[in-house]
Coordinates of C-alpha atoms in Angstrom, one line a residue:
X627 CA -19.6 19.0 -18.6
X628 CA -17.7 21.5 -19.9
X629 CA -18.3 25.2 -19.3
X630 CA -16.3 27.6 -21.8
X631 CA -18.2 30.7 -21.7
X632 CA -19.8 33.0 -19.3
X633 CA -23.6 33.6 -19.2
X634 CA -25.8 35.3 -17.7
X635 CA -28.5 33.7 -15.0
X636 CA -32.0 32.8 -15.9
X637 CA -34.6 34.0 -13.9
X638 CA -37.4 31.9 -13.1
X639 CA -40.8 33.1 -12.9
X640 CA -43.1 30.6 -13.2
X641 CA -44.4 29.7 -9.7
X642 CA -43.1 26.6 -8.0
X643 CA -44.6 23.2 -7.8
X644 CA -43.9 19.6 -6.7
X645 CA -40.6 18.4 -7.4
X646 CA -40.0 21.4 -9.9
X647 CA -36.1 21.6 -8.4
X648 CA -35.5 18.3 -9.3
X649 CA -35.5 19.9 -13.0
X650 CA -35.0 23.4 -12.4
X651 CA -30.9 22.7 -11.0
X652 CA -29.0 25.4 -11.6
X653 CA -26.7 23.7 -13.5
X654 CA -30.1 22.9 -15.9
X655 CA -30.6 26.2 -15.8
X656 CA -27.1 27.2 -17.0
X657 CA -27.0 24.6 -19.7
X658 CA -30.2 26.0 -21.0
X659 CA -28.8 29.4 -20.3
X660 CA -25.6 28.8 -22.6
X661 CA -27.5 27.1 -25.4
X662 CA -30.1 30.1 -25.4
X663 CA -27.1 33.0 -25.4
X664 CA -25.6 31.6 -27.9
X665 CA -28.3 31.1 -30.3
X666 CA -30.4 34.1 -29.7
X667 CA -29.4 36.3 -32.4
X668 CA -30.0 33.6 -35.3
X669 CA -33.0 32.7 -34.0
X670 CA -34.4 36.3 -33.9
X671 CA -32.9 36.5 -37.6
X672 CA -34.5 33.4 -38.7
X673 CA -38.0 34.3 -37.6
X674 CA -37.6 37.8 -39.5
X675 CA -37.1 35.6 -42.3
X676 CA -40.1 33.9 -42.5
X677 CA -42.0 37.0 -41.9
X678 CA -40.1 38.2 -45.0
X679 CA -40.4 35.0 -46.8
X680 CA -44.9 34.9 -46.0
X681 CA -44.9 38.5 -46.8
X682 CA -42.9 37.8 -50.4
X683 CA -45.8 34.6 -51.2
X684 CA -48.7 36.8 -50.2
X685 CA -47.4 39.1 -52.9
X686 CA -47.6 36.6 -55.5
X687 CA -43.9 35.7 -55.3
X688 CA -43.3 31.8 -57.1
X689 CA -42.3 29.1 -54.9
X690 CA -39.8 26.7 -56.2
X691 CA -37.1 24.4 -55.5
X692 CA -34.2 26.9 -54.9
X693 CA -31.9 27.0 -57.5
X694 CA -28.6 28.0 -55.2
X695 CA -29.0 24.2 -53.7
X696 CA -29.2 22.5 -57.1
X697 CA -26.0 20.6 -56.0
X698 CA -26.9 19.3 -52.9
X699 CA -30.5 17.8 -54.6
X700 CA -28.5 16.5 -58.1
X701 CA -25.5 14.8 -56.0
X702 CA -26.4 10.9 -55.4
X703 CA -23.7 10.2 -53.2
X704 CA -24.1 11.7 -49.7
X705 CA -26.2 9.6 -47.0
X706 CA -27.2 10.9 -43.6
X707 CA -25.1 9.1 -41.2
X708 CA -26.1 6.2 -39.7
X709 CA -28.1 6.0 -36.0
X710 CA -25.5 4.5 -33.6
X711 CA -28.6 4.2 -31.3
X712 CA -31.9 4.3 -31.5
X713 CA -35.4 3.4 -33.3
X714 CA -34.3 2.6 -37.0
X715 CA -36.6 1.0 -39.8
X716 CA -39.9 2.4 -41.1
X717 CA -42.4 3.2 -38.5
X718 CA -45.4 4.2 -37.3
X719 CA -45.1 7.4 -34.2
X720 CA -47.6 8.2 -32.1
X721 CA -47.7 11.3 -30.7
X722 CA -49.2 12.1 -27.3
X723 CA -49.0 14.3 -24.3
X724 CA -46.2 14.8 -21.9
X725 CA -47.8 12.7 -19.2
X726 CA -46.6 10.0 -17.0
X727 CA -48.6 7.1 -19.3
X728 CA -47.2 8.6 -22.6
X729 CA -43.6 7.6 -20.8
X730 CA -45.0 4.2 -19.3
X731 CA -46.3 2.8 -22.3
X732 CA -43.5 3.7 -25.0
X733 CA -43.1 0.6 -26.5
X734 CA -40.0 -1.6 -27.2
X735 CA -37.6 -1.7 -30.3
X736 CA -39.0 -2.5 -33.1
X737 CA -42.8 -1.6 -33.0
X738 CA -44.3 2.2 -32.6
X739 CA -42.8 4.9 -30.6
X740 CA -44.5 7.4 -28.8
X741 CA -43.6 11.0 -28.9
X742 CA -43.8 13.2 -25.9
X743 CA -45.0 16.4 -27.0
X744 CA -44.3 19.5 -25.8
X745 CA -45.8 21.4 -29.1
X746 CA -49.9 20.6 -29.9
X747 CA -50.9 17.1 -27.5
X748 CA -50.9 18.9 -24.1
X749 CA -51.3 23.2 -23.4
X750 CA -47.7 24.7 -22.6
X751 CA -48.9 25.9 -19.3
X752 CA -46.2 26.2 -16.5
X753 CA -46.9 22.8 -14.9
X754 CA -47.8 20.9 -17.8
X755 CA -44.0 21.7 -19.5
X756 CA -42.4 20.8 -15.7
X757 CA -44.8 17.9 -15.6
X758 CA -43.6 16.4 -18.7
X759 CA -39.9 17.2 -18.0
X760 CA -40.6 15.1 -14.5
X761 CA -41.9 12.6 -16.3
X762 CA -38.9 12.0 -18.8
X763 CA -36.6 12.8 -15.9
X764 CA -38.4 9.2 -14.4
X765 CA -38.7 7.6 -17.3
X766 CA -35.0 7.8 -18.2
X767 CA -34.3 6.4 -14.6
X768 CA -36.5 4.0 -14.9
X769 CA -38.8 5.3 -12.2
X770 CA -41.5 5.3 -14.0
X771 CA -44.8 3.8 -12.8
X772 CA -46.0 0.6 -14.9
X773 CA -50.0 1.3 -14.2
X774 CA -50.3 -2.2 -12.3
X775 CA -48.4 -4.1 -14.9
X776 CA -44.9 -5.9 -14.4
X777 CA -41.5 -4.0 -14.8
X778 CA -40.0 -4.2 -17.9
X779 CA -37.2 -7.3 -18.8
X780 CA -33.6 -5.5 -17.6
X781 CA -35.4 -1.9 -16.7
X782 CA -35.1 -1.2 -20.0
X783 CA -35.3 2.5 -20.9
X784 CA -37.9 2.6 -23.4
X785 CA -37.3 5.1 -26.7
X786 CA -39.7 8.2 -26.7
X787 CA -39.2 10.6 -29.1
X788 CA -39.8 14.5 -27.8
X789 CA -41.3 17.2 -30.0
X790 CA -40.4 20.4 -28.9
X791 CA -42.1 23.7 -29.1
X792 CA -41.5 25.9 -32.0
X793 CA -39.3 28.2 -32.8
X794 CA -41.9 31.0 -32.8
X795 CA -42.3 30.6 -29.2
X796 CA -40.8 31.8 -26.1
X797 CA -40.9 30.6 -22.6
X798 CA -42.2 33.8 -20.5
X799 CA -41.5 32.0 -17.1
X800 CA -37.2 31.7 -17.8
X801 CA -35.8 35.1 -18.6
X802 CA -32.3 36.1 -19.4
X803 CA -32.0 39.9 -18.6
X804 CA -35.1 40.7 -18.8
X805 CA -35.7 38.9 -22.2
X806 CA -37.8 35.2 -22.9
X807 CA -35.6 32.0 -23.7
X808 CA -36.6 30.3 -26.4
X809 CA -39.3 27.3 -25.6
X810 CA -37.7 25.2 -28.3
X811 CA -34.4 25.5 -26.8
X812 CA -35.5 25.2 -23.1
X813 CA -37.4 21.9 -23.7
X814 CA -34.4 20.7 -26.0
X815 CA -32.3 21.6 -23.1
X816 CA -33.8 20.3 -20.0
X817 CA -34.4 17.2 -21.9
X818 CA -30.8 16.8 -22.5
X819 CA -29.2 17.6 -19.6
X820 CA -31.3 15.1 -17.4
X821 CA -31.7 12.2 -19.7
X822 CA -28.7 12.2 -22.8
X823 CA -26.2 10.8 -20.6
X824 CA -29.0 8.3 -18.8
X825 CA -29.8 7.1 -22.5
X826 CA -26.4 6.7 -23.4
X827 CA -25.6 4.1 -20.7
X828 CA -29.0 2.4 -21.2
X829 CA -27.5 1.5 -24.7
X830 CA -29.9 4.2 -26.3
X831 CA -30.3 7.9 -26.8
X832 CA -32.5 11.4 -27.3
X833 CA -34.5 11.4 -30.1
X834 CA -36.3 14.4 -31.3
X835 CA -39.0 15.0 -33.5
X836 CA -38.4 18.5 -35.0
X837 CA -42.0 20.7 -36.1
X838 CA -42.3 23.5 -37.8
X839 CA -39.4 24.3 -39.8
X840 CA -39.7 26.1 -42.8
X841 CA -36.2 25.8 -44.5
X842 CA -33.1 24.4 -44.6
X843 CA -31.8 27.2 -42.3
X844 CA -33.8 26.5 -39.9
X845 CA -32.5 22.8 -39.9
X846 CA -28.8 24.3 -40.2
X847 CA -29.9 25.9 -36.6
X848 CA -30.7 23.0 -35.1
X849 CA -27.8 21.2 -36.1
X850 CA -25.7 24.0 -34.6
X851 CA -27.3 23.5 -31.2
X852 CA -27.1 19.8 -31.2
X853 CA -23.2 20.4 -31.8
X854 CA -23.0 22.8 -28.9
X855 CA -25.5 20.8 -26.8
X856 CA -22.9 17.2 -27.1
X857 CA -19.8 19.4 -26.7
X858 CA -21.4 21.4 -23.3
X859 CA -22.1 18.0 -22.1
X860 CA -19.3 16.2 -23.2
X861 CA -20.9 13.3 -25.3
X862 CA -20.1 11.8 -28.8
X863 CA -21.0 14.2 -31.5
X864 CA -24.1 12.5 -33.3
X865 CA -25.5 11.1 -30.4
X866 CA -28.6 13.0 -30.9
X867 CA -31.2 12.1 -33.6
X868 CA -33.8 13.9 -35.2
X869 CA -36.8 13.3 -37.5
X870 CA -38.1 16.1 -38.7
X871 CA -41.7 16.4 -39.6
X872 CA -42.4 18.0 -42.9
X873 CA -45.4 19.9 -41.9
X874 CA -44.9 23.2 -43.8
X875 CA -45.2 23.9 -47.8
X876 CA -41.7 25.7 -48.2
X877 CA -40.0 22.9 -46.4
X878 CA -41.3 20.3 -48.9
X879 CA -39.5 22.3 -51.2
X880 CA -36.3 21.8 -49.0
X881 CA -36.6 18.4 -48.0
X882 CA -33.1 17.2 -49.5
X883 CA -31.1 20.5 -48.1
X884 CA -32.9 19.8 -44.9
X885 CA -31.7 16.2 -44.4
X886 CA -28.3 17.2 -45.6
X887 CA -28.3 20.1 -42.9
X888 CA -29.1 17.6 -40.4
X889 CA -27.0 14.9 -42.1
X890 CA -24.8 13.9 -38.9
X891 CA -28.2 14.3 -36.9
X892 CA -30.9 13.1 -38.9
X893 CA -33.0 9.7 -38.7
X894 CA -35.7 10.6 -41.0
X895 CA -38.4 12.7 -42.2
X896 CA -42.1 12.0 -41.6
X897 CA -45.4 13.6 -43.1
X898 CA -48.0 15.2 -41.1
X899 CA -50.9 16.5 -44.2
X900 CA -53.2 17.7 -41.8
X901 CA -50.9 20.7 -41.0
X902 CA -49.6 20.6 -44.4
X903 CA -52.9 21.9 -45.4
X904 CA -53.0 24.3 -42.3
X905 CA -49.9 25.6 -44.1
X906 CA -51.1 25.8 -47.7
X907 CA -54.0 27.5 -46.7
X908 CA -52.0 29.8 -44.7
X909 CA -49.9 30.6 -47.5
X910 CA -51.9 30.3 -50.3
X911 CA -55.5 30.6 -49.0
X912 CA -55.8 34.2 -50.2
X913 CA -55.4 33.0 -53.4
X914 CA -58.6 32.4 -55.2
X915 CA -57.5 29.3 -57.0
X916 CA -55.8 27.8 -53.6
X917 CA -59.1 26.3 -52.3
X918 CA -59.2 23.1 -51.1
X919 CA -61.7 20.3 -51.8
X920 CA -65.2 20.3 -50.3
X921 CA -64.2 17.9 -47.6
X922 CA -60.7 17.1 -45.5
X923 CA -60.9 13.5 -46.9
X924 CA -60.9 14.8 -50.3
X925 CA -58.1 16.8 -49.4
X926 CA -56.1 14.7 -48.2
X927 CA -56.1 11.9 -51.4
X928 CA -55.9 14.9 -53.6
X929 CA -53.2 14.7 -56.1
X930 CA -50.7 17.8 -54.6
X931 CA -50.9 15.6 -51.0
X932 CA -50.0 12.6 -52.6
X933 CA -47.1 14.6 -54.5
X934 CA -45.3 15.6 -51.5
X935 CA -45.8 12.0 -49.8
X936 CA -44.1 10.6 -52.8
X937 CA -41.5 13.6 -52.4
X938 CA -40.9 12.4 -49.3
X939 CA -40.7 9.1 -49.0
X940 CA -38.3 9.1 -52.7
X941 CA -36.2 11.8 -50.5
X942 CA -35.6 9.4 -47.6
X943 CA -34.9 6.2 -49.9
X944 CA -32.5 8.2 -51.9
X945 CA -30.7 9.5 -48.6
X946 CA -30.6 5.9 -46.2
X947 CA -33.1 7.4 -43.9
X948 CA -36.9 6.3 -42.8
X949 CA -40.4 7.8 -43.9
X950 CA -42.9 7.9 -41.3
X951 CA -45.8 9.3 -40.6
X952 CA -49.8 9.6 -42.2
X953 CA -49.5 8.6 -45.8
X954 CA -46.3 6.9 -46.3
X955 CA -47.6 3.3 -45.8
X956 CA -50.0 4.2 -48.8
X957 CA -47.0 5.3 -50.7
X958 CA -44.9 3.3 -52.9
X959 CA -41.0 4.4 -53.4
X960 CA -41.6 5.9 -57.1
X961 CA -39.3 5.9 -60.1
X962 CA -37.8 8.2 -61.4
X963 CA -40.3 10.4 -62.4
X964 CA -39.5 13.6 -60.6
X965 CA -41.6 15.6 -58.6
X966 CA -42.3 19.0 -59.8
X967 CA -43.0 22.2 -58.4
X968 CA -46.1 22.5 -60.4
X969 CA -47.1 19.1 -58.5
X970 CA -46.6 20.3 -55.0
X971 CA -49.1 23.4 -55.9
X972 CA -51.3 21.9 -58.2
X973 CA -54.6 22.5 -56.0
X974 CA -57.1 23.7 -57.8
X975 CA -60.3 25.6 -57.1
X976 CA -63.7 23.4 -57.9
X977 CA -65.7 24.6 -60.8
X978 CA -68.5 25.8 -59.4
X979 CA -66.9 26.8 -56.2
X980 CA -69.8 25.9 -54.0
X981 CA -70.3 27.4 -51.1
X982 CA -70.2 25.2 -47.7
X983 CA -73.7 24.0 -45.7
X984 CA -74.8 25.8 -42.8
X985 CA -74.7 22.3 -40.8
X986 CA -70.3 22.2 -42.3
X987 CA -69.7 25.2 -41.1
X988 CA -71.8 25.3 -37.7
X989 CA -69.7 21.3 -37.2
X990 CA -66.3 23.2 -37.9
X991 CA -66.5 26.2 -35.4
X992 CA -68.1 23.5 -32.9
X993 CA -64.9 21.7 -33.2
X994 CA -62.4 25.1 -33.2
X995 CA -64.1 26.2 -30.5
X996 CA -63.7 23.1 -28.1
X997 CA -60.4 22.9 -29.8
X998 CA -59.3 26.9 -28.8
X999 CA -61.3 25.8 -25.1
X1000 CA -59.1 22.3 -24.3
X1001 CA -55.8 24.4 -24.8
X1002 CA -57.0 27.6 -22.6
X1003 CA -58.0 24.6 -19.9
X1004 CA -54.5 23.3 -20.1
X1005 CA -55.6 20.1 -22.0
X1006 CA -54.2 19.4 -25.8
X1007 CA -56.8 17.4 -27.0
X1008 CA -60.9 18.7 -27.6
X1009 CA -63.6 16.3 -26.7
X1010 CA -66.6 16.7 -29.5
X1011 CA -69.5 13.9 -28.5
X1012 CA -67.0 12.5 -26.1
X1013 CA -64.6 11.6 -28.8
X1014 CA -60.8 12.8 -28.4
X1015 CA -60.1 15.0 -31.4
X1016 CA -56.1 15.8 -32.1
X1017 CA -54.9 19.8 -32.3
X1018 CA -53.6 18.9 -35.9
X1019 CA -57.6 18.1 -37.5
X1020 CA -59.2 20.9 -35.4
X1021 CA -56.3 22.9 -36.5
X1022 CA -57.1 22.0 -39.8
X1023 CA -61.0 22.7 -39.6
X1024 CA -60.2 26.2 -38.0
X1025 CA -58.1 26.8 -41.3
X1026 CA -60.7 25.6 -43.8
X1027 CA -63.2 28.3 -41.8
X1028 CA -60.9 31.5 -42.2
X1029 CA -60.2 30.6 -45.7
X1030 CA -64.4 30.0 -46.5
X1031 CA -64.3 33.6 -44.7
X1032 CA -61.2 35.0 -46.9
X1033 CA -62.9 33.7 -50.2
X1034 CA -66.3 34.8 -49.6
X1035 CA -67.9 31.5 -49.3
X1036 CA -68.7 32.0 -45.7
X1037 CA -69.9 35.9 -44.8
X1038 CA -68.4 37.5 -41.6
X1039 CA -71.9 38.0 -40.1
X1040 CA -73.1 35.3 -40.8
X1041 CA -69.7 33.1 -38.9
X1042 CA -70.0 35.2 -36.2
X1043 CA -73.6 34.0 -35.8
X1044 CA -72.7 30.5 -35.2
X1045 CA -69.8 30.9 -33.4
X1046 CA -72.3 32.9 -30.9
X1047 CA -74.3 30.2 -31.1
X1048 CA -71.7 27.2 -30.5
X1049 CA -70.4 29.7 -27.5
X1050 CA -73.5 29.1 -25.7
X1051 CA -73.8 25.6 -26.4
X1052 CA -70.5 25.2 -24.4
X1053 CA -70.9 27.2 -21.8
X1054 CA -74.2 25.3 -21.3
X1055 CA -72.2 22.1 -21.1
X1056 CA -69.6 23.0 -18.9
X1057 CA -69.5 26.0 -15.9
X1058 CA -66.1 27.8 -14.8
X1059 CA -64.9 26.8 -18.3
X1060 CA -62.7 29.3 -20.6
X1061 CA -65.6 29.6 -23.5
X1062 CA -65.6 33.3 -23.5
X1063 CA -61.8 33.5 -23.4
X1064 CA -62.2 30.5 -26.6
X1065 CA -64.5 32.9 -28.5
X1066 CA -62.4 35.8 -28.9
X1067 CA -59.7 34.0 -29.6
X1068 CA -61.3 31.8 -31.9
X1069 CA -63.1 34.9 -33.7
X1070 CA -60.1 36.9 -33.8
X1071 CA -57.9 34.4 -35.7
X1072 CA -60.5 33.6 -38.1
X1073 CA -61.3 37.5 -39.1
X1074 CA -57.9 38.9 -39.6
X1075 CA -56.2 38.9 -43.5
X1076 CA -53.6 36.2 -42.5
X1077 CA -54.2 32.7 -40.9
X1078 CA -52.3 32.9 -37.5
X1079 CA -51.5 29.7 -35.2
X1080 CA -53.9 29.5 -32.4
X1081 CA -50.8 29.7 -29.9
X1082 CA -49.0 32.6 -31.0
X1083 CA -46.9 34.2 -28.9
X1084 CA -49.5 37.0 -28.0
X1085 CA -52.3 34.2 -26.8
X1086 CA -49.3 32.7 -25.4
X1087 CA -48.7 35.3 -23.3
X1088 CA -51.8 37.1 -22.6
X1089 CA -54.2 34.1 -21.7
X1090 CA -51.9 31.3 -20.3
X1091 CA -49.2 33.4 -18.6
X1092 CA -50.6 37.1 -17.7
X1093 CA -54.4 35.8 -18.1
X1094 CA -56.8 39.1 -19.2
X1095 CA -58.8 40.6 -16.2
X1096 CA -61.8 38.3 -15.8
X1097 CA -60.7 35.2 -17.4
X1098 CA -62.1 31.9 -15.8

């Protein structure tokens, strides 16, 4: 690996654990180090940017294709070059925690691929982000453990995408003078200086799937440090692939400049309309006609949802690249009927606006609350009536509440209530739990004037790495 530039050391703070040095080398660390250094300033820019850009819709600002990319969306010609490696074809992914049975069971070619992720499945606790490392470290030399069943034909590596954290976060236990890395660029990292080169001689390679992003910058970012990361470690230039889950409204608007950003990169694109909702809400919920249908089914067939799957699987036909992901098996390739801004925003508030039950609303802080729980317990996954319920819907449901709040449907008072009542419910069920940690954070994200995440990096820091005074 080649070494060019000087950095400076990251300090670890997180506290040490079983085989934690068998990821934490110091030559890890300085690959990690390098990529973070020199990256840090655009990455601080790009996340003023979307503050900017939110700020400029919750004005009233339009949102439209951008007119400065007009060339890149009317040219037919350019492709996103072809996977010399990989998963290729239209898929299914499943997406799951960074555990040692997410690893054992990734299928073979050809069927669905798991996705170890970093971001929403499991909490990003300390030992659950060196846990999942561990366990792609053993996957990729074929170490991993089979549950009882036998080895695979050949030892095989099998192909398991990783979702990294977002770019709004920061890993507080790795600190360059003082400062956070970047948790999107320390999982990218780790990942890729155990297992890129093991991949490669299995006859395979790292696959990422990229959340979050709102723009094509943002994808012009990642490109730049999957050109630094193949150079550092001295591996073919388009080695790594990404799919890159369209998850955010301004990136549906960017879908062709994003795939052309990530055009040497890319394998795909891929829906995910539960946080697409979570991010319409978000950006349009204050809105008075931006209120979404009664229920989350009859959101998600609503005709705006069903624009941007056609979007995006016309996008990846037109560009040589597969559509995965919730809705594109119900979606034919269209004609050529284009899809219109007016389309991608055409929700439209129901005439009478009624407002929800008491029993919808007492159901959706139920599940927000386990939800907010499960991740303080350093779990990714909430448990209502025993039945596993995935970050993206009770993300969802805990967006649908602040925007009943924002729009008057649902009074302050009266959501405060419940959640009191839901609290002690919980803590009922469950002793030494984190249900009073749960209910601030749960009421505090769903009182304020903008819909945040839930793991911003204030709760990142304050209840999973410097826990408040008193918490369980």
């Amino acid at each position: 690996m080649s070494t060019p530039e000087t950095t400076h050391p990251i300090e670890v703070l997180g506290p040490p654990g079983d085989r934690h040095r068998e990821i934490l080398t110091p030559e890890a660390l300085d690959f990690v180090a390098r990529l973070d250094t020199a990256f840090a300033r655009r990455h601080r820019d790009l996340l003023t940017a979307r503050r900017h850009r939110a700020d400029s819709l919750v004005s009233g600002h339009p949102l439209d294709f951008p007119r400065a990319t007009s060339a890149v969306r009317d040219d037919p010609n350019w492709r996103v070059a072809a996977a010399a490696t990989g998963p290729t074809g239209r898929r299914v992914e499943i997406a799951g925690p960074s555990d040692l049975r997410t690893a054992a069971d990734a299928p073979g070619p050809g069927s669905e691929a798991p996705i170890t992720d970093f971001e929403e499945a499991s909490s990003p606790r300390w030992e659950n982000i060196l846990a999942g490392h561990l366990t792609l470290l053993d996957t990729c030399a074929r170490h991993a453990p089979t549950h009882g069943r036998e080895p695979r034909p050949g030892g095989v590596v099998p192909a398991v995408a990783v979702r990294p954290r977002g770019w709004h976060l920061e890993e507080e236990h790795l600190r360059i003078d003082g400062r956070p890395v970047s948790a999107s660029l320390v999982d990218v990292g780790l990942y890729f200086f155990h297992c890129a080169r093991r991949l490669l001689d299995a006859g395979s390679g790292p696959c990422l799937r990229l959340t979050g992003l709102e723009n094509r910058f943002e994808a012009r970012l990642w490109n730049d440090v999957f050109l630094r990361a193949q150079d550092l470690l001295g591996i073919p230039r388009g080695t790594i692939r990404a799919t890159v889950v369209i998850d955010t409204v301004t990136a549906a608007f960017e879908m062709e400049e994003i795939l052309y950003e990530l055009r040497e990169h890319g394998c795909g694109l891929a829906t995910d309309p539960f946080h697409y909702l979570f991010s319409v809400i978000g950006a349009f919920g204050h809105r008075t006609p931006f209120l979404l249908p009664d229920t989350t089914e009859a959101a998600l067939t609503a005709p705006f949802v069903r624009a941007y799957a056609e979007l995006l699987v016309r996008t990846c036909h037109r560009r040589g690249v597969r559509a995965t992901g919730d809705l594109t098996e119900i979606t034919r390739v269209p004609g050529d009927t284009p899809v219109r801004a007016a389309d991608l925003l055409s929700v439209h508030r129901p005439d009478p606006a009624e407002a929800p039950t008491r029993k919808q609303i007492r159901a959706a802080v139920s599940l927000s609350l386990r939800h907010v729980e499960a991740w303080l317990s350093g779990q990714g996954t909430a448990f209502p009536d025993g039945r596993p319920t995935g970050g993206s819907a009770a993300e969802l449901t805990r967006a649908r509440l602040w925007q009943w709040r924002r729009q008057r449907l649902v009074s302050p008072t009266g959501l405060r209530a419940l959640i009191d009542v839901e609290s002690a419910a919980l803590a009922r069920e469950r002793s030494g739990t984190h249900v009073t940690e749960a209910r601030e954070v749960l009421e505090r994200t769903l009182m304020g004037d903008e819909l945040p995440h839930l793991l911003t990096p204030d709760t990142y820091r304050r209840r999973l790495v410097f826990p408040v005074e008193g918490s369980a």
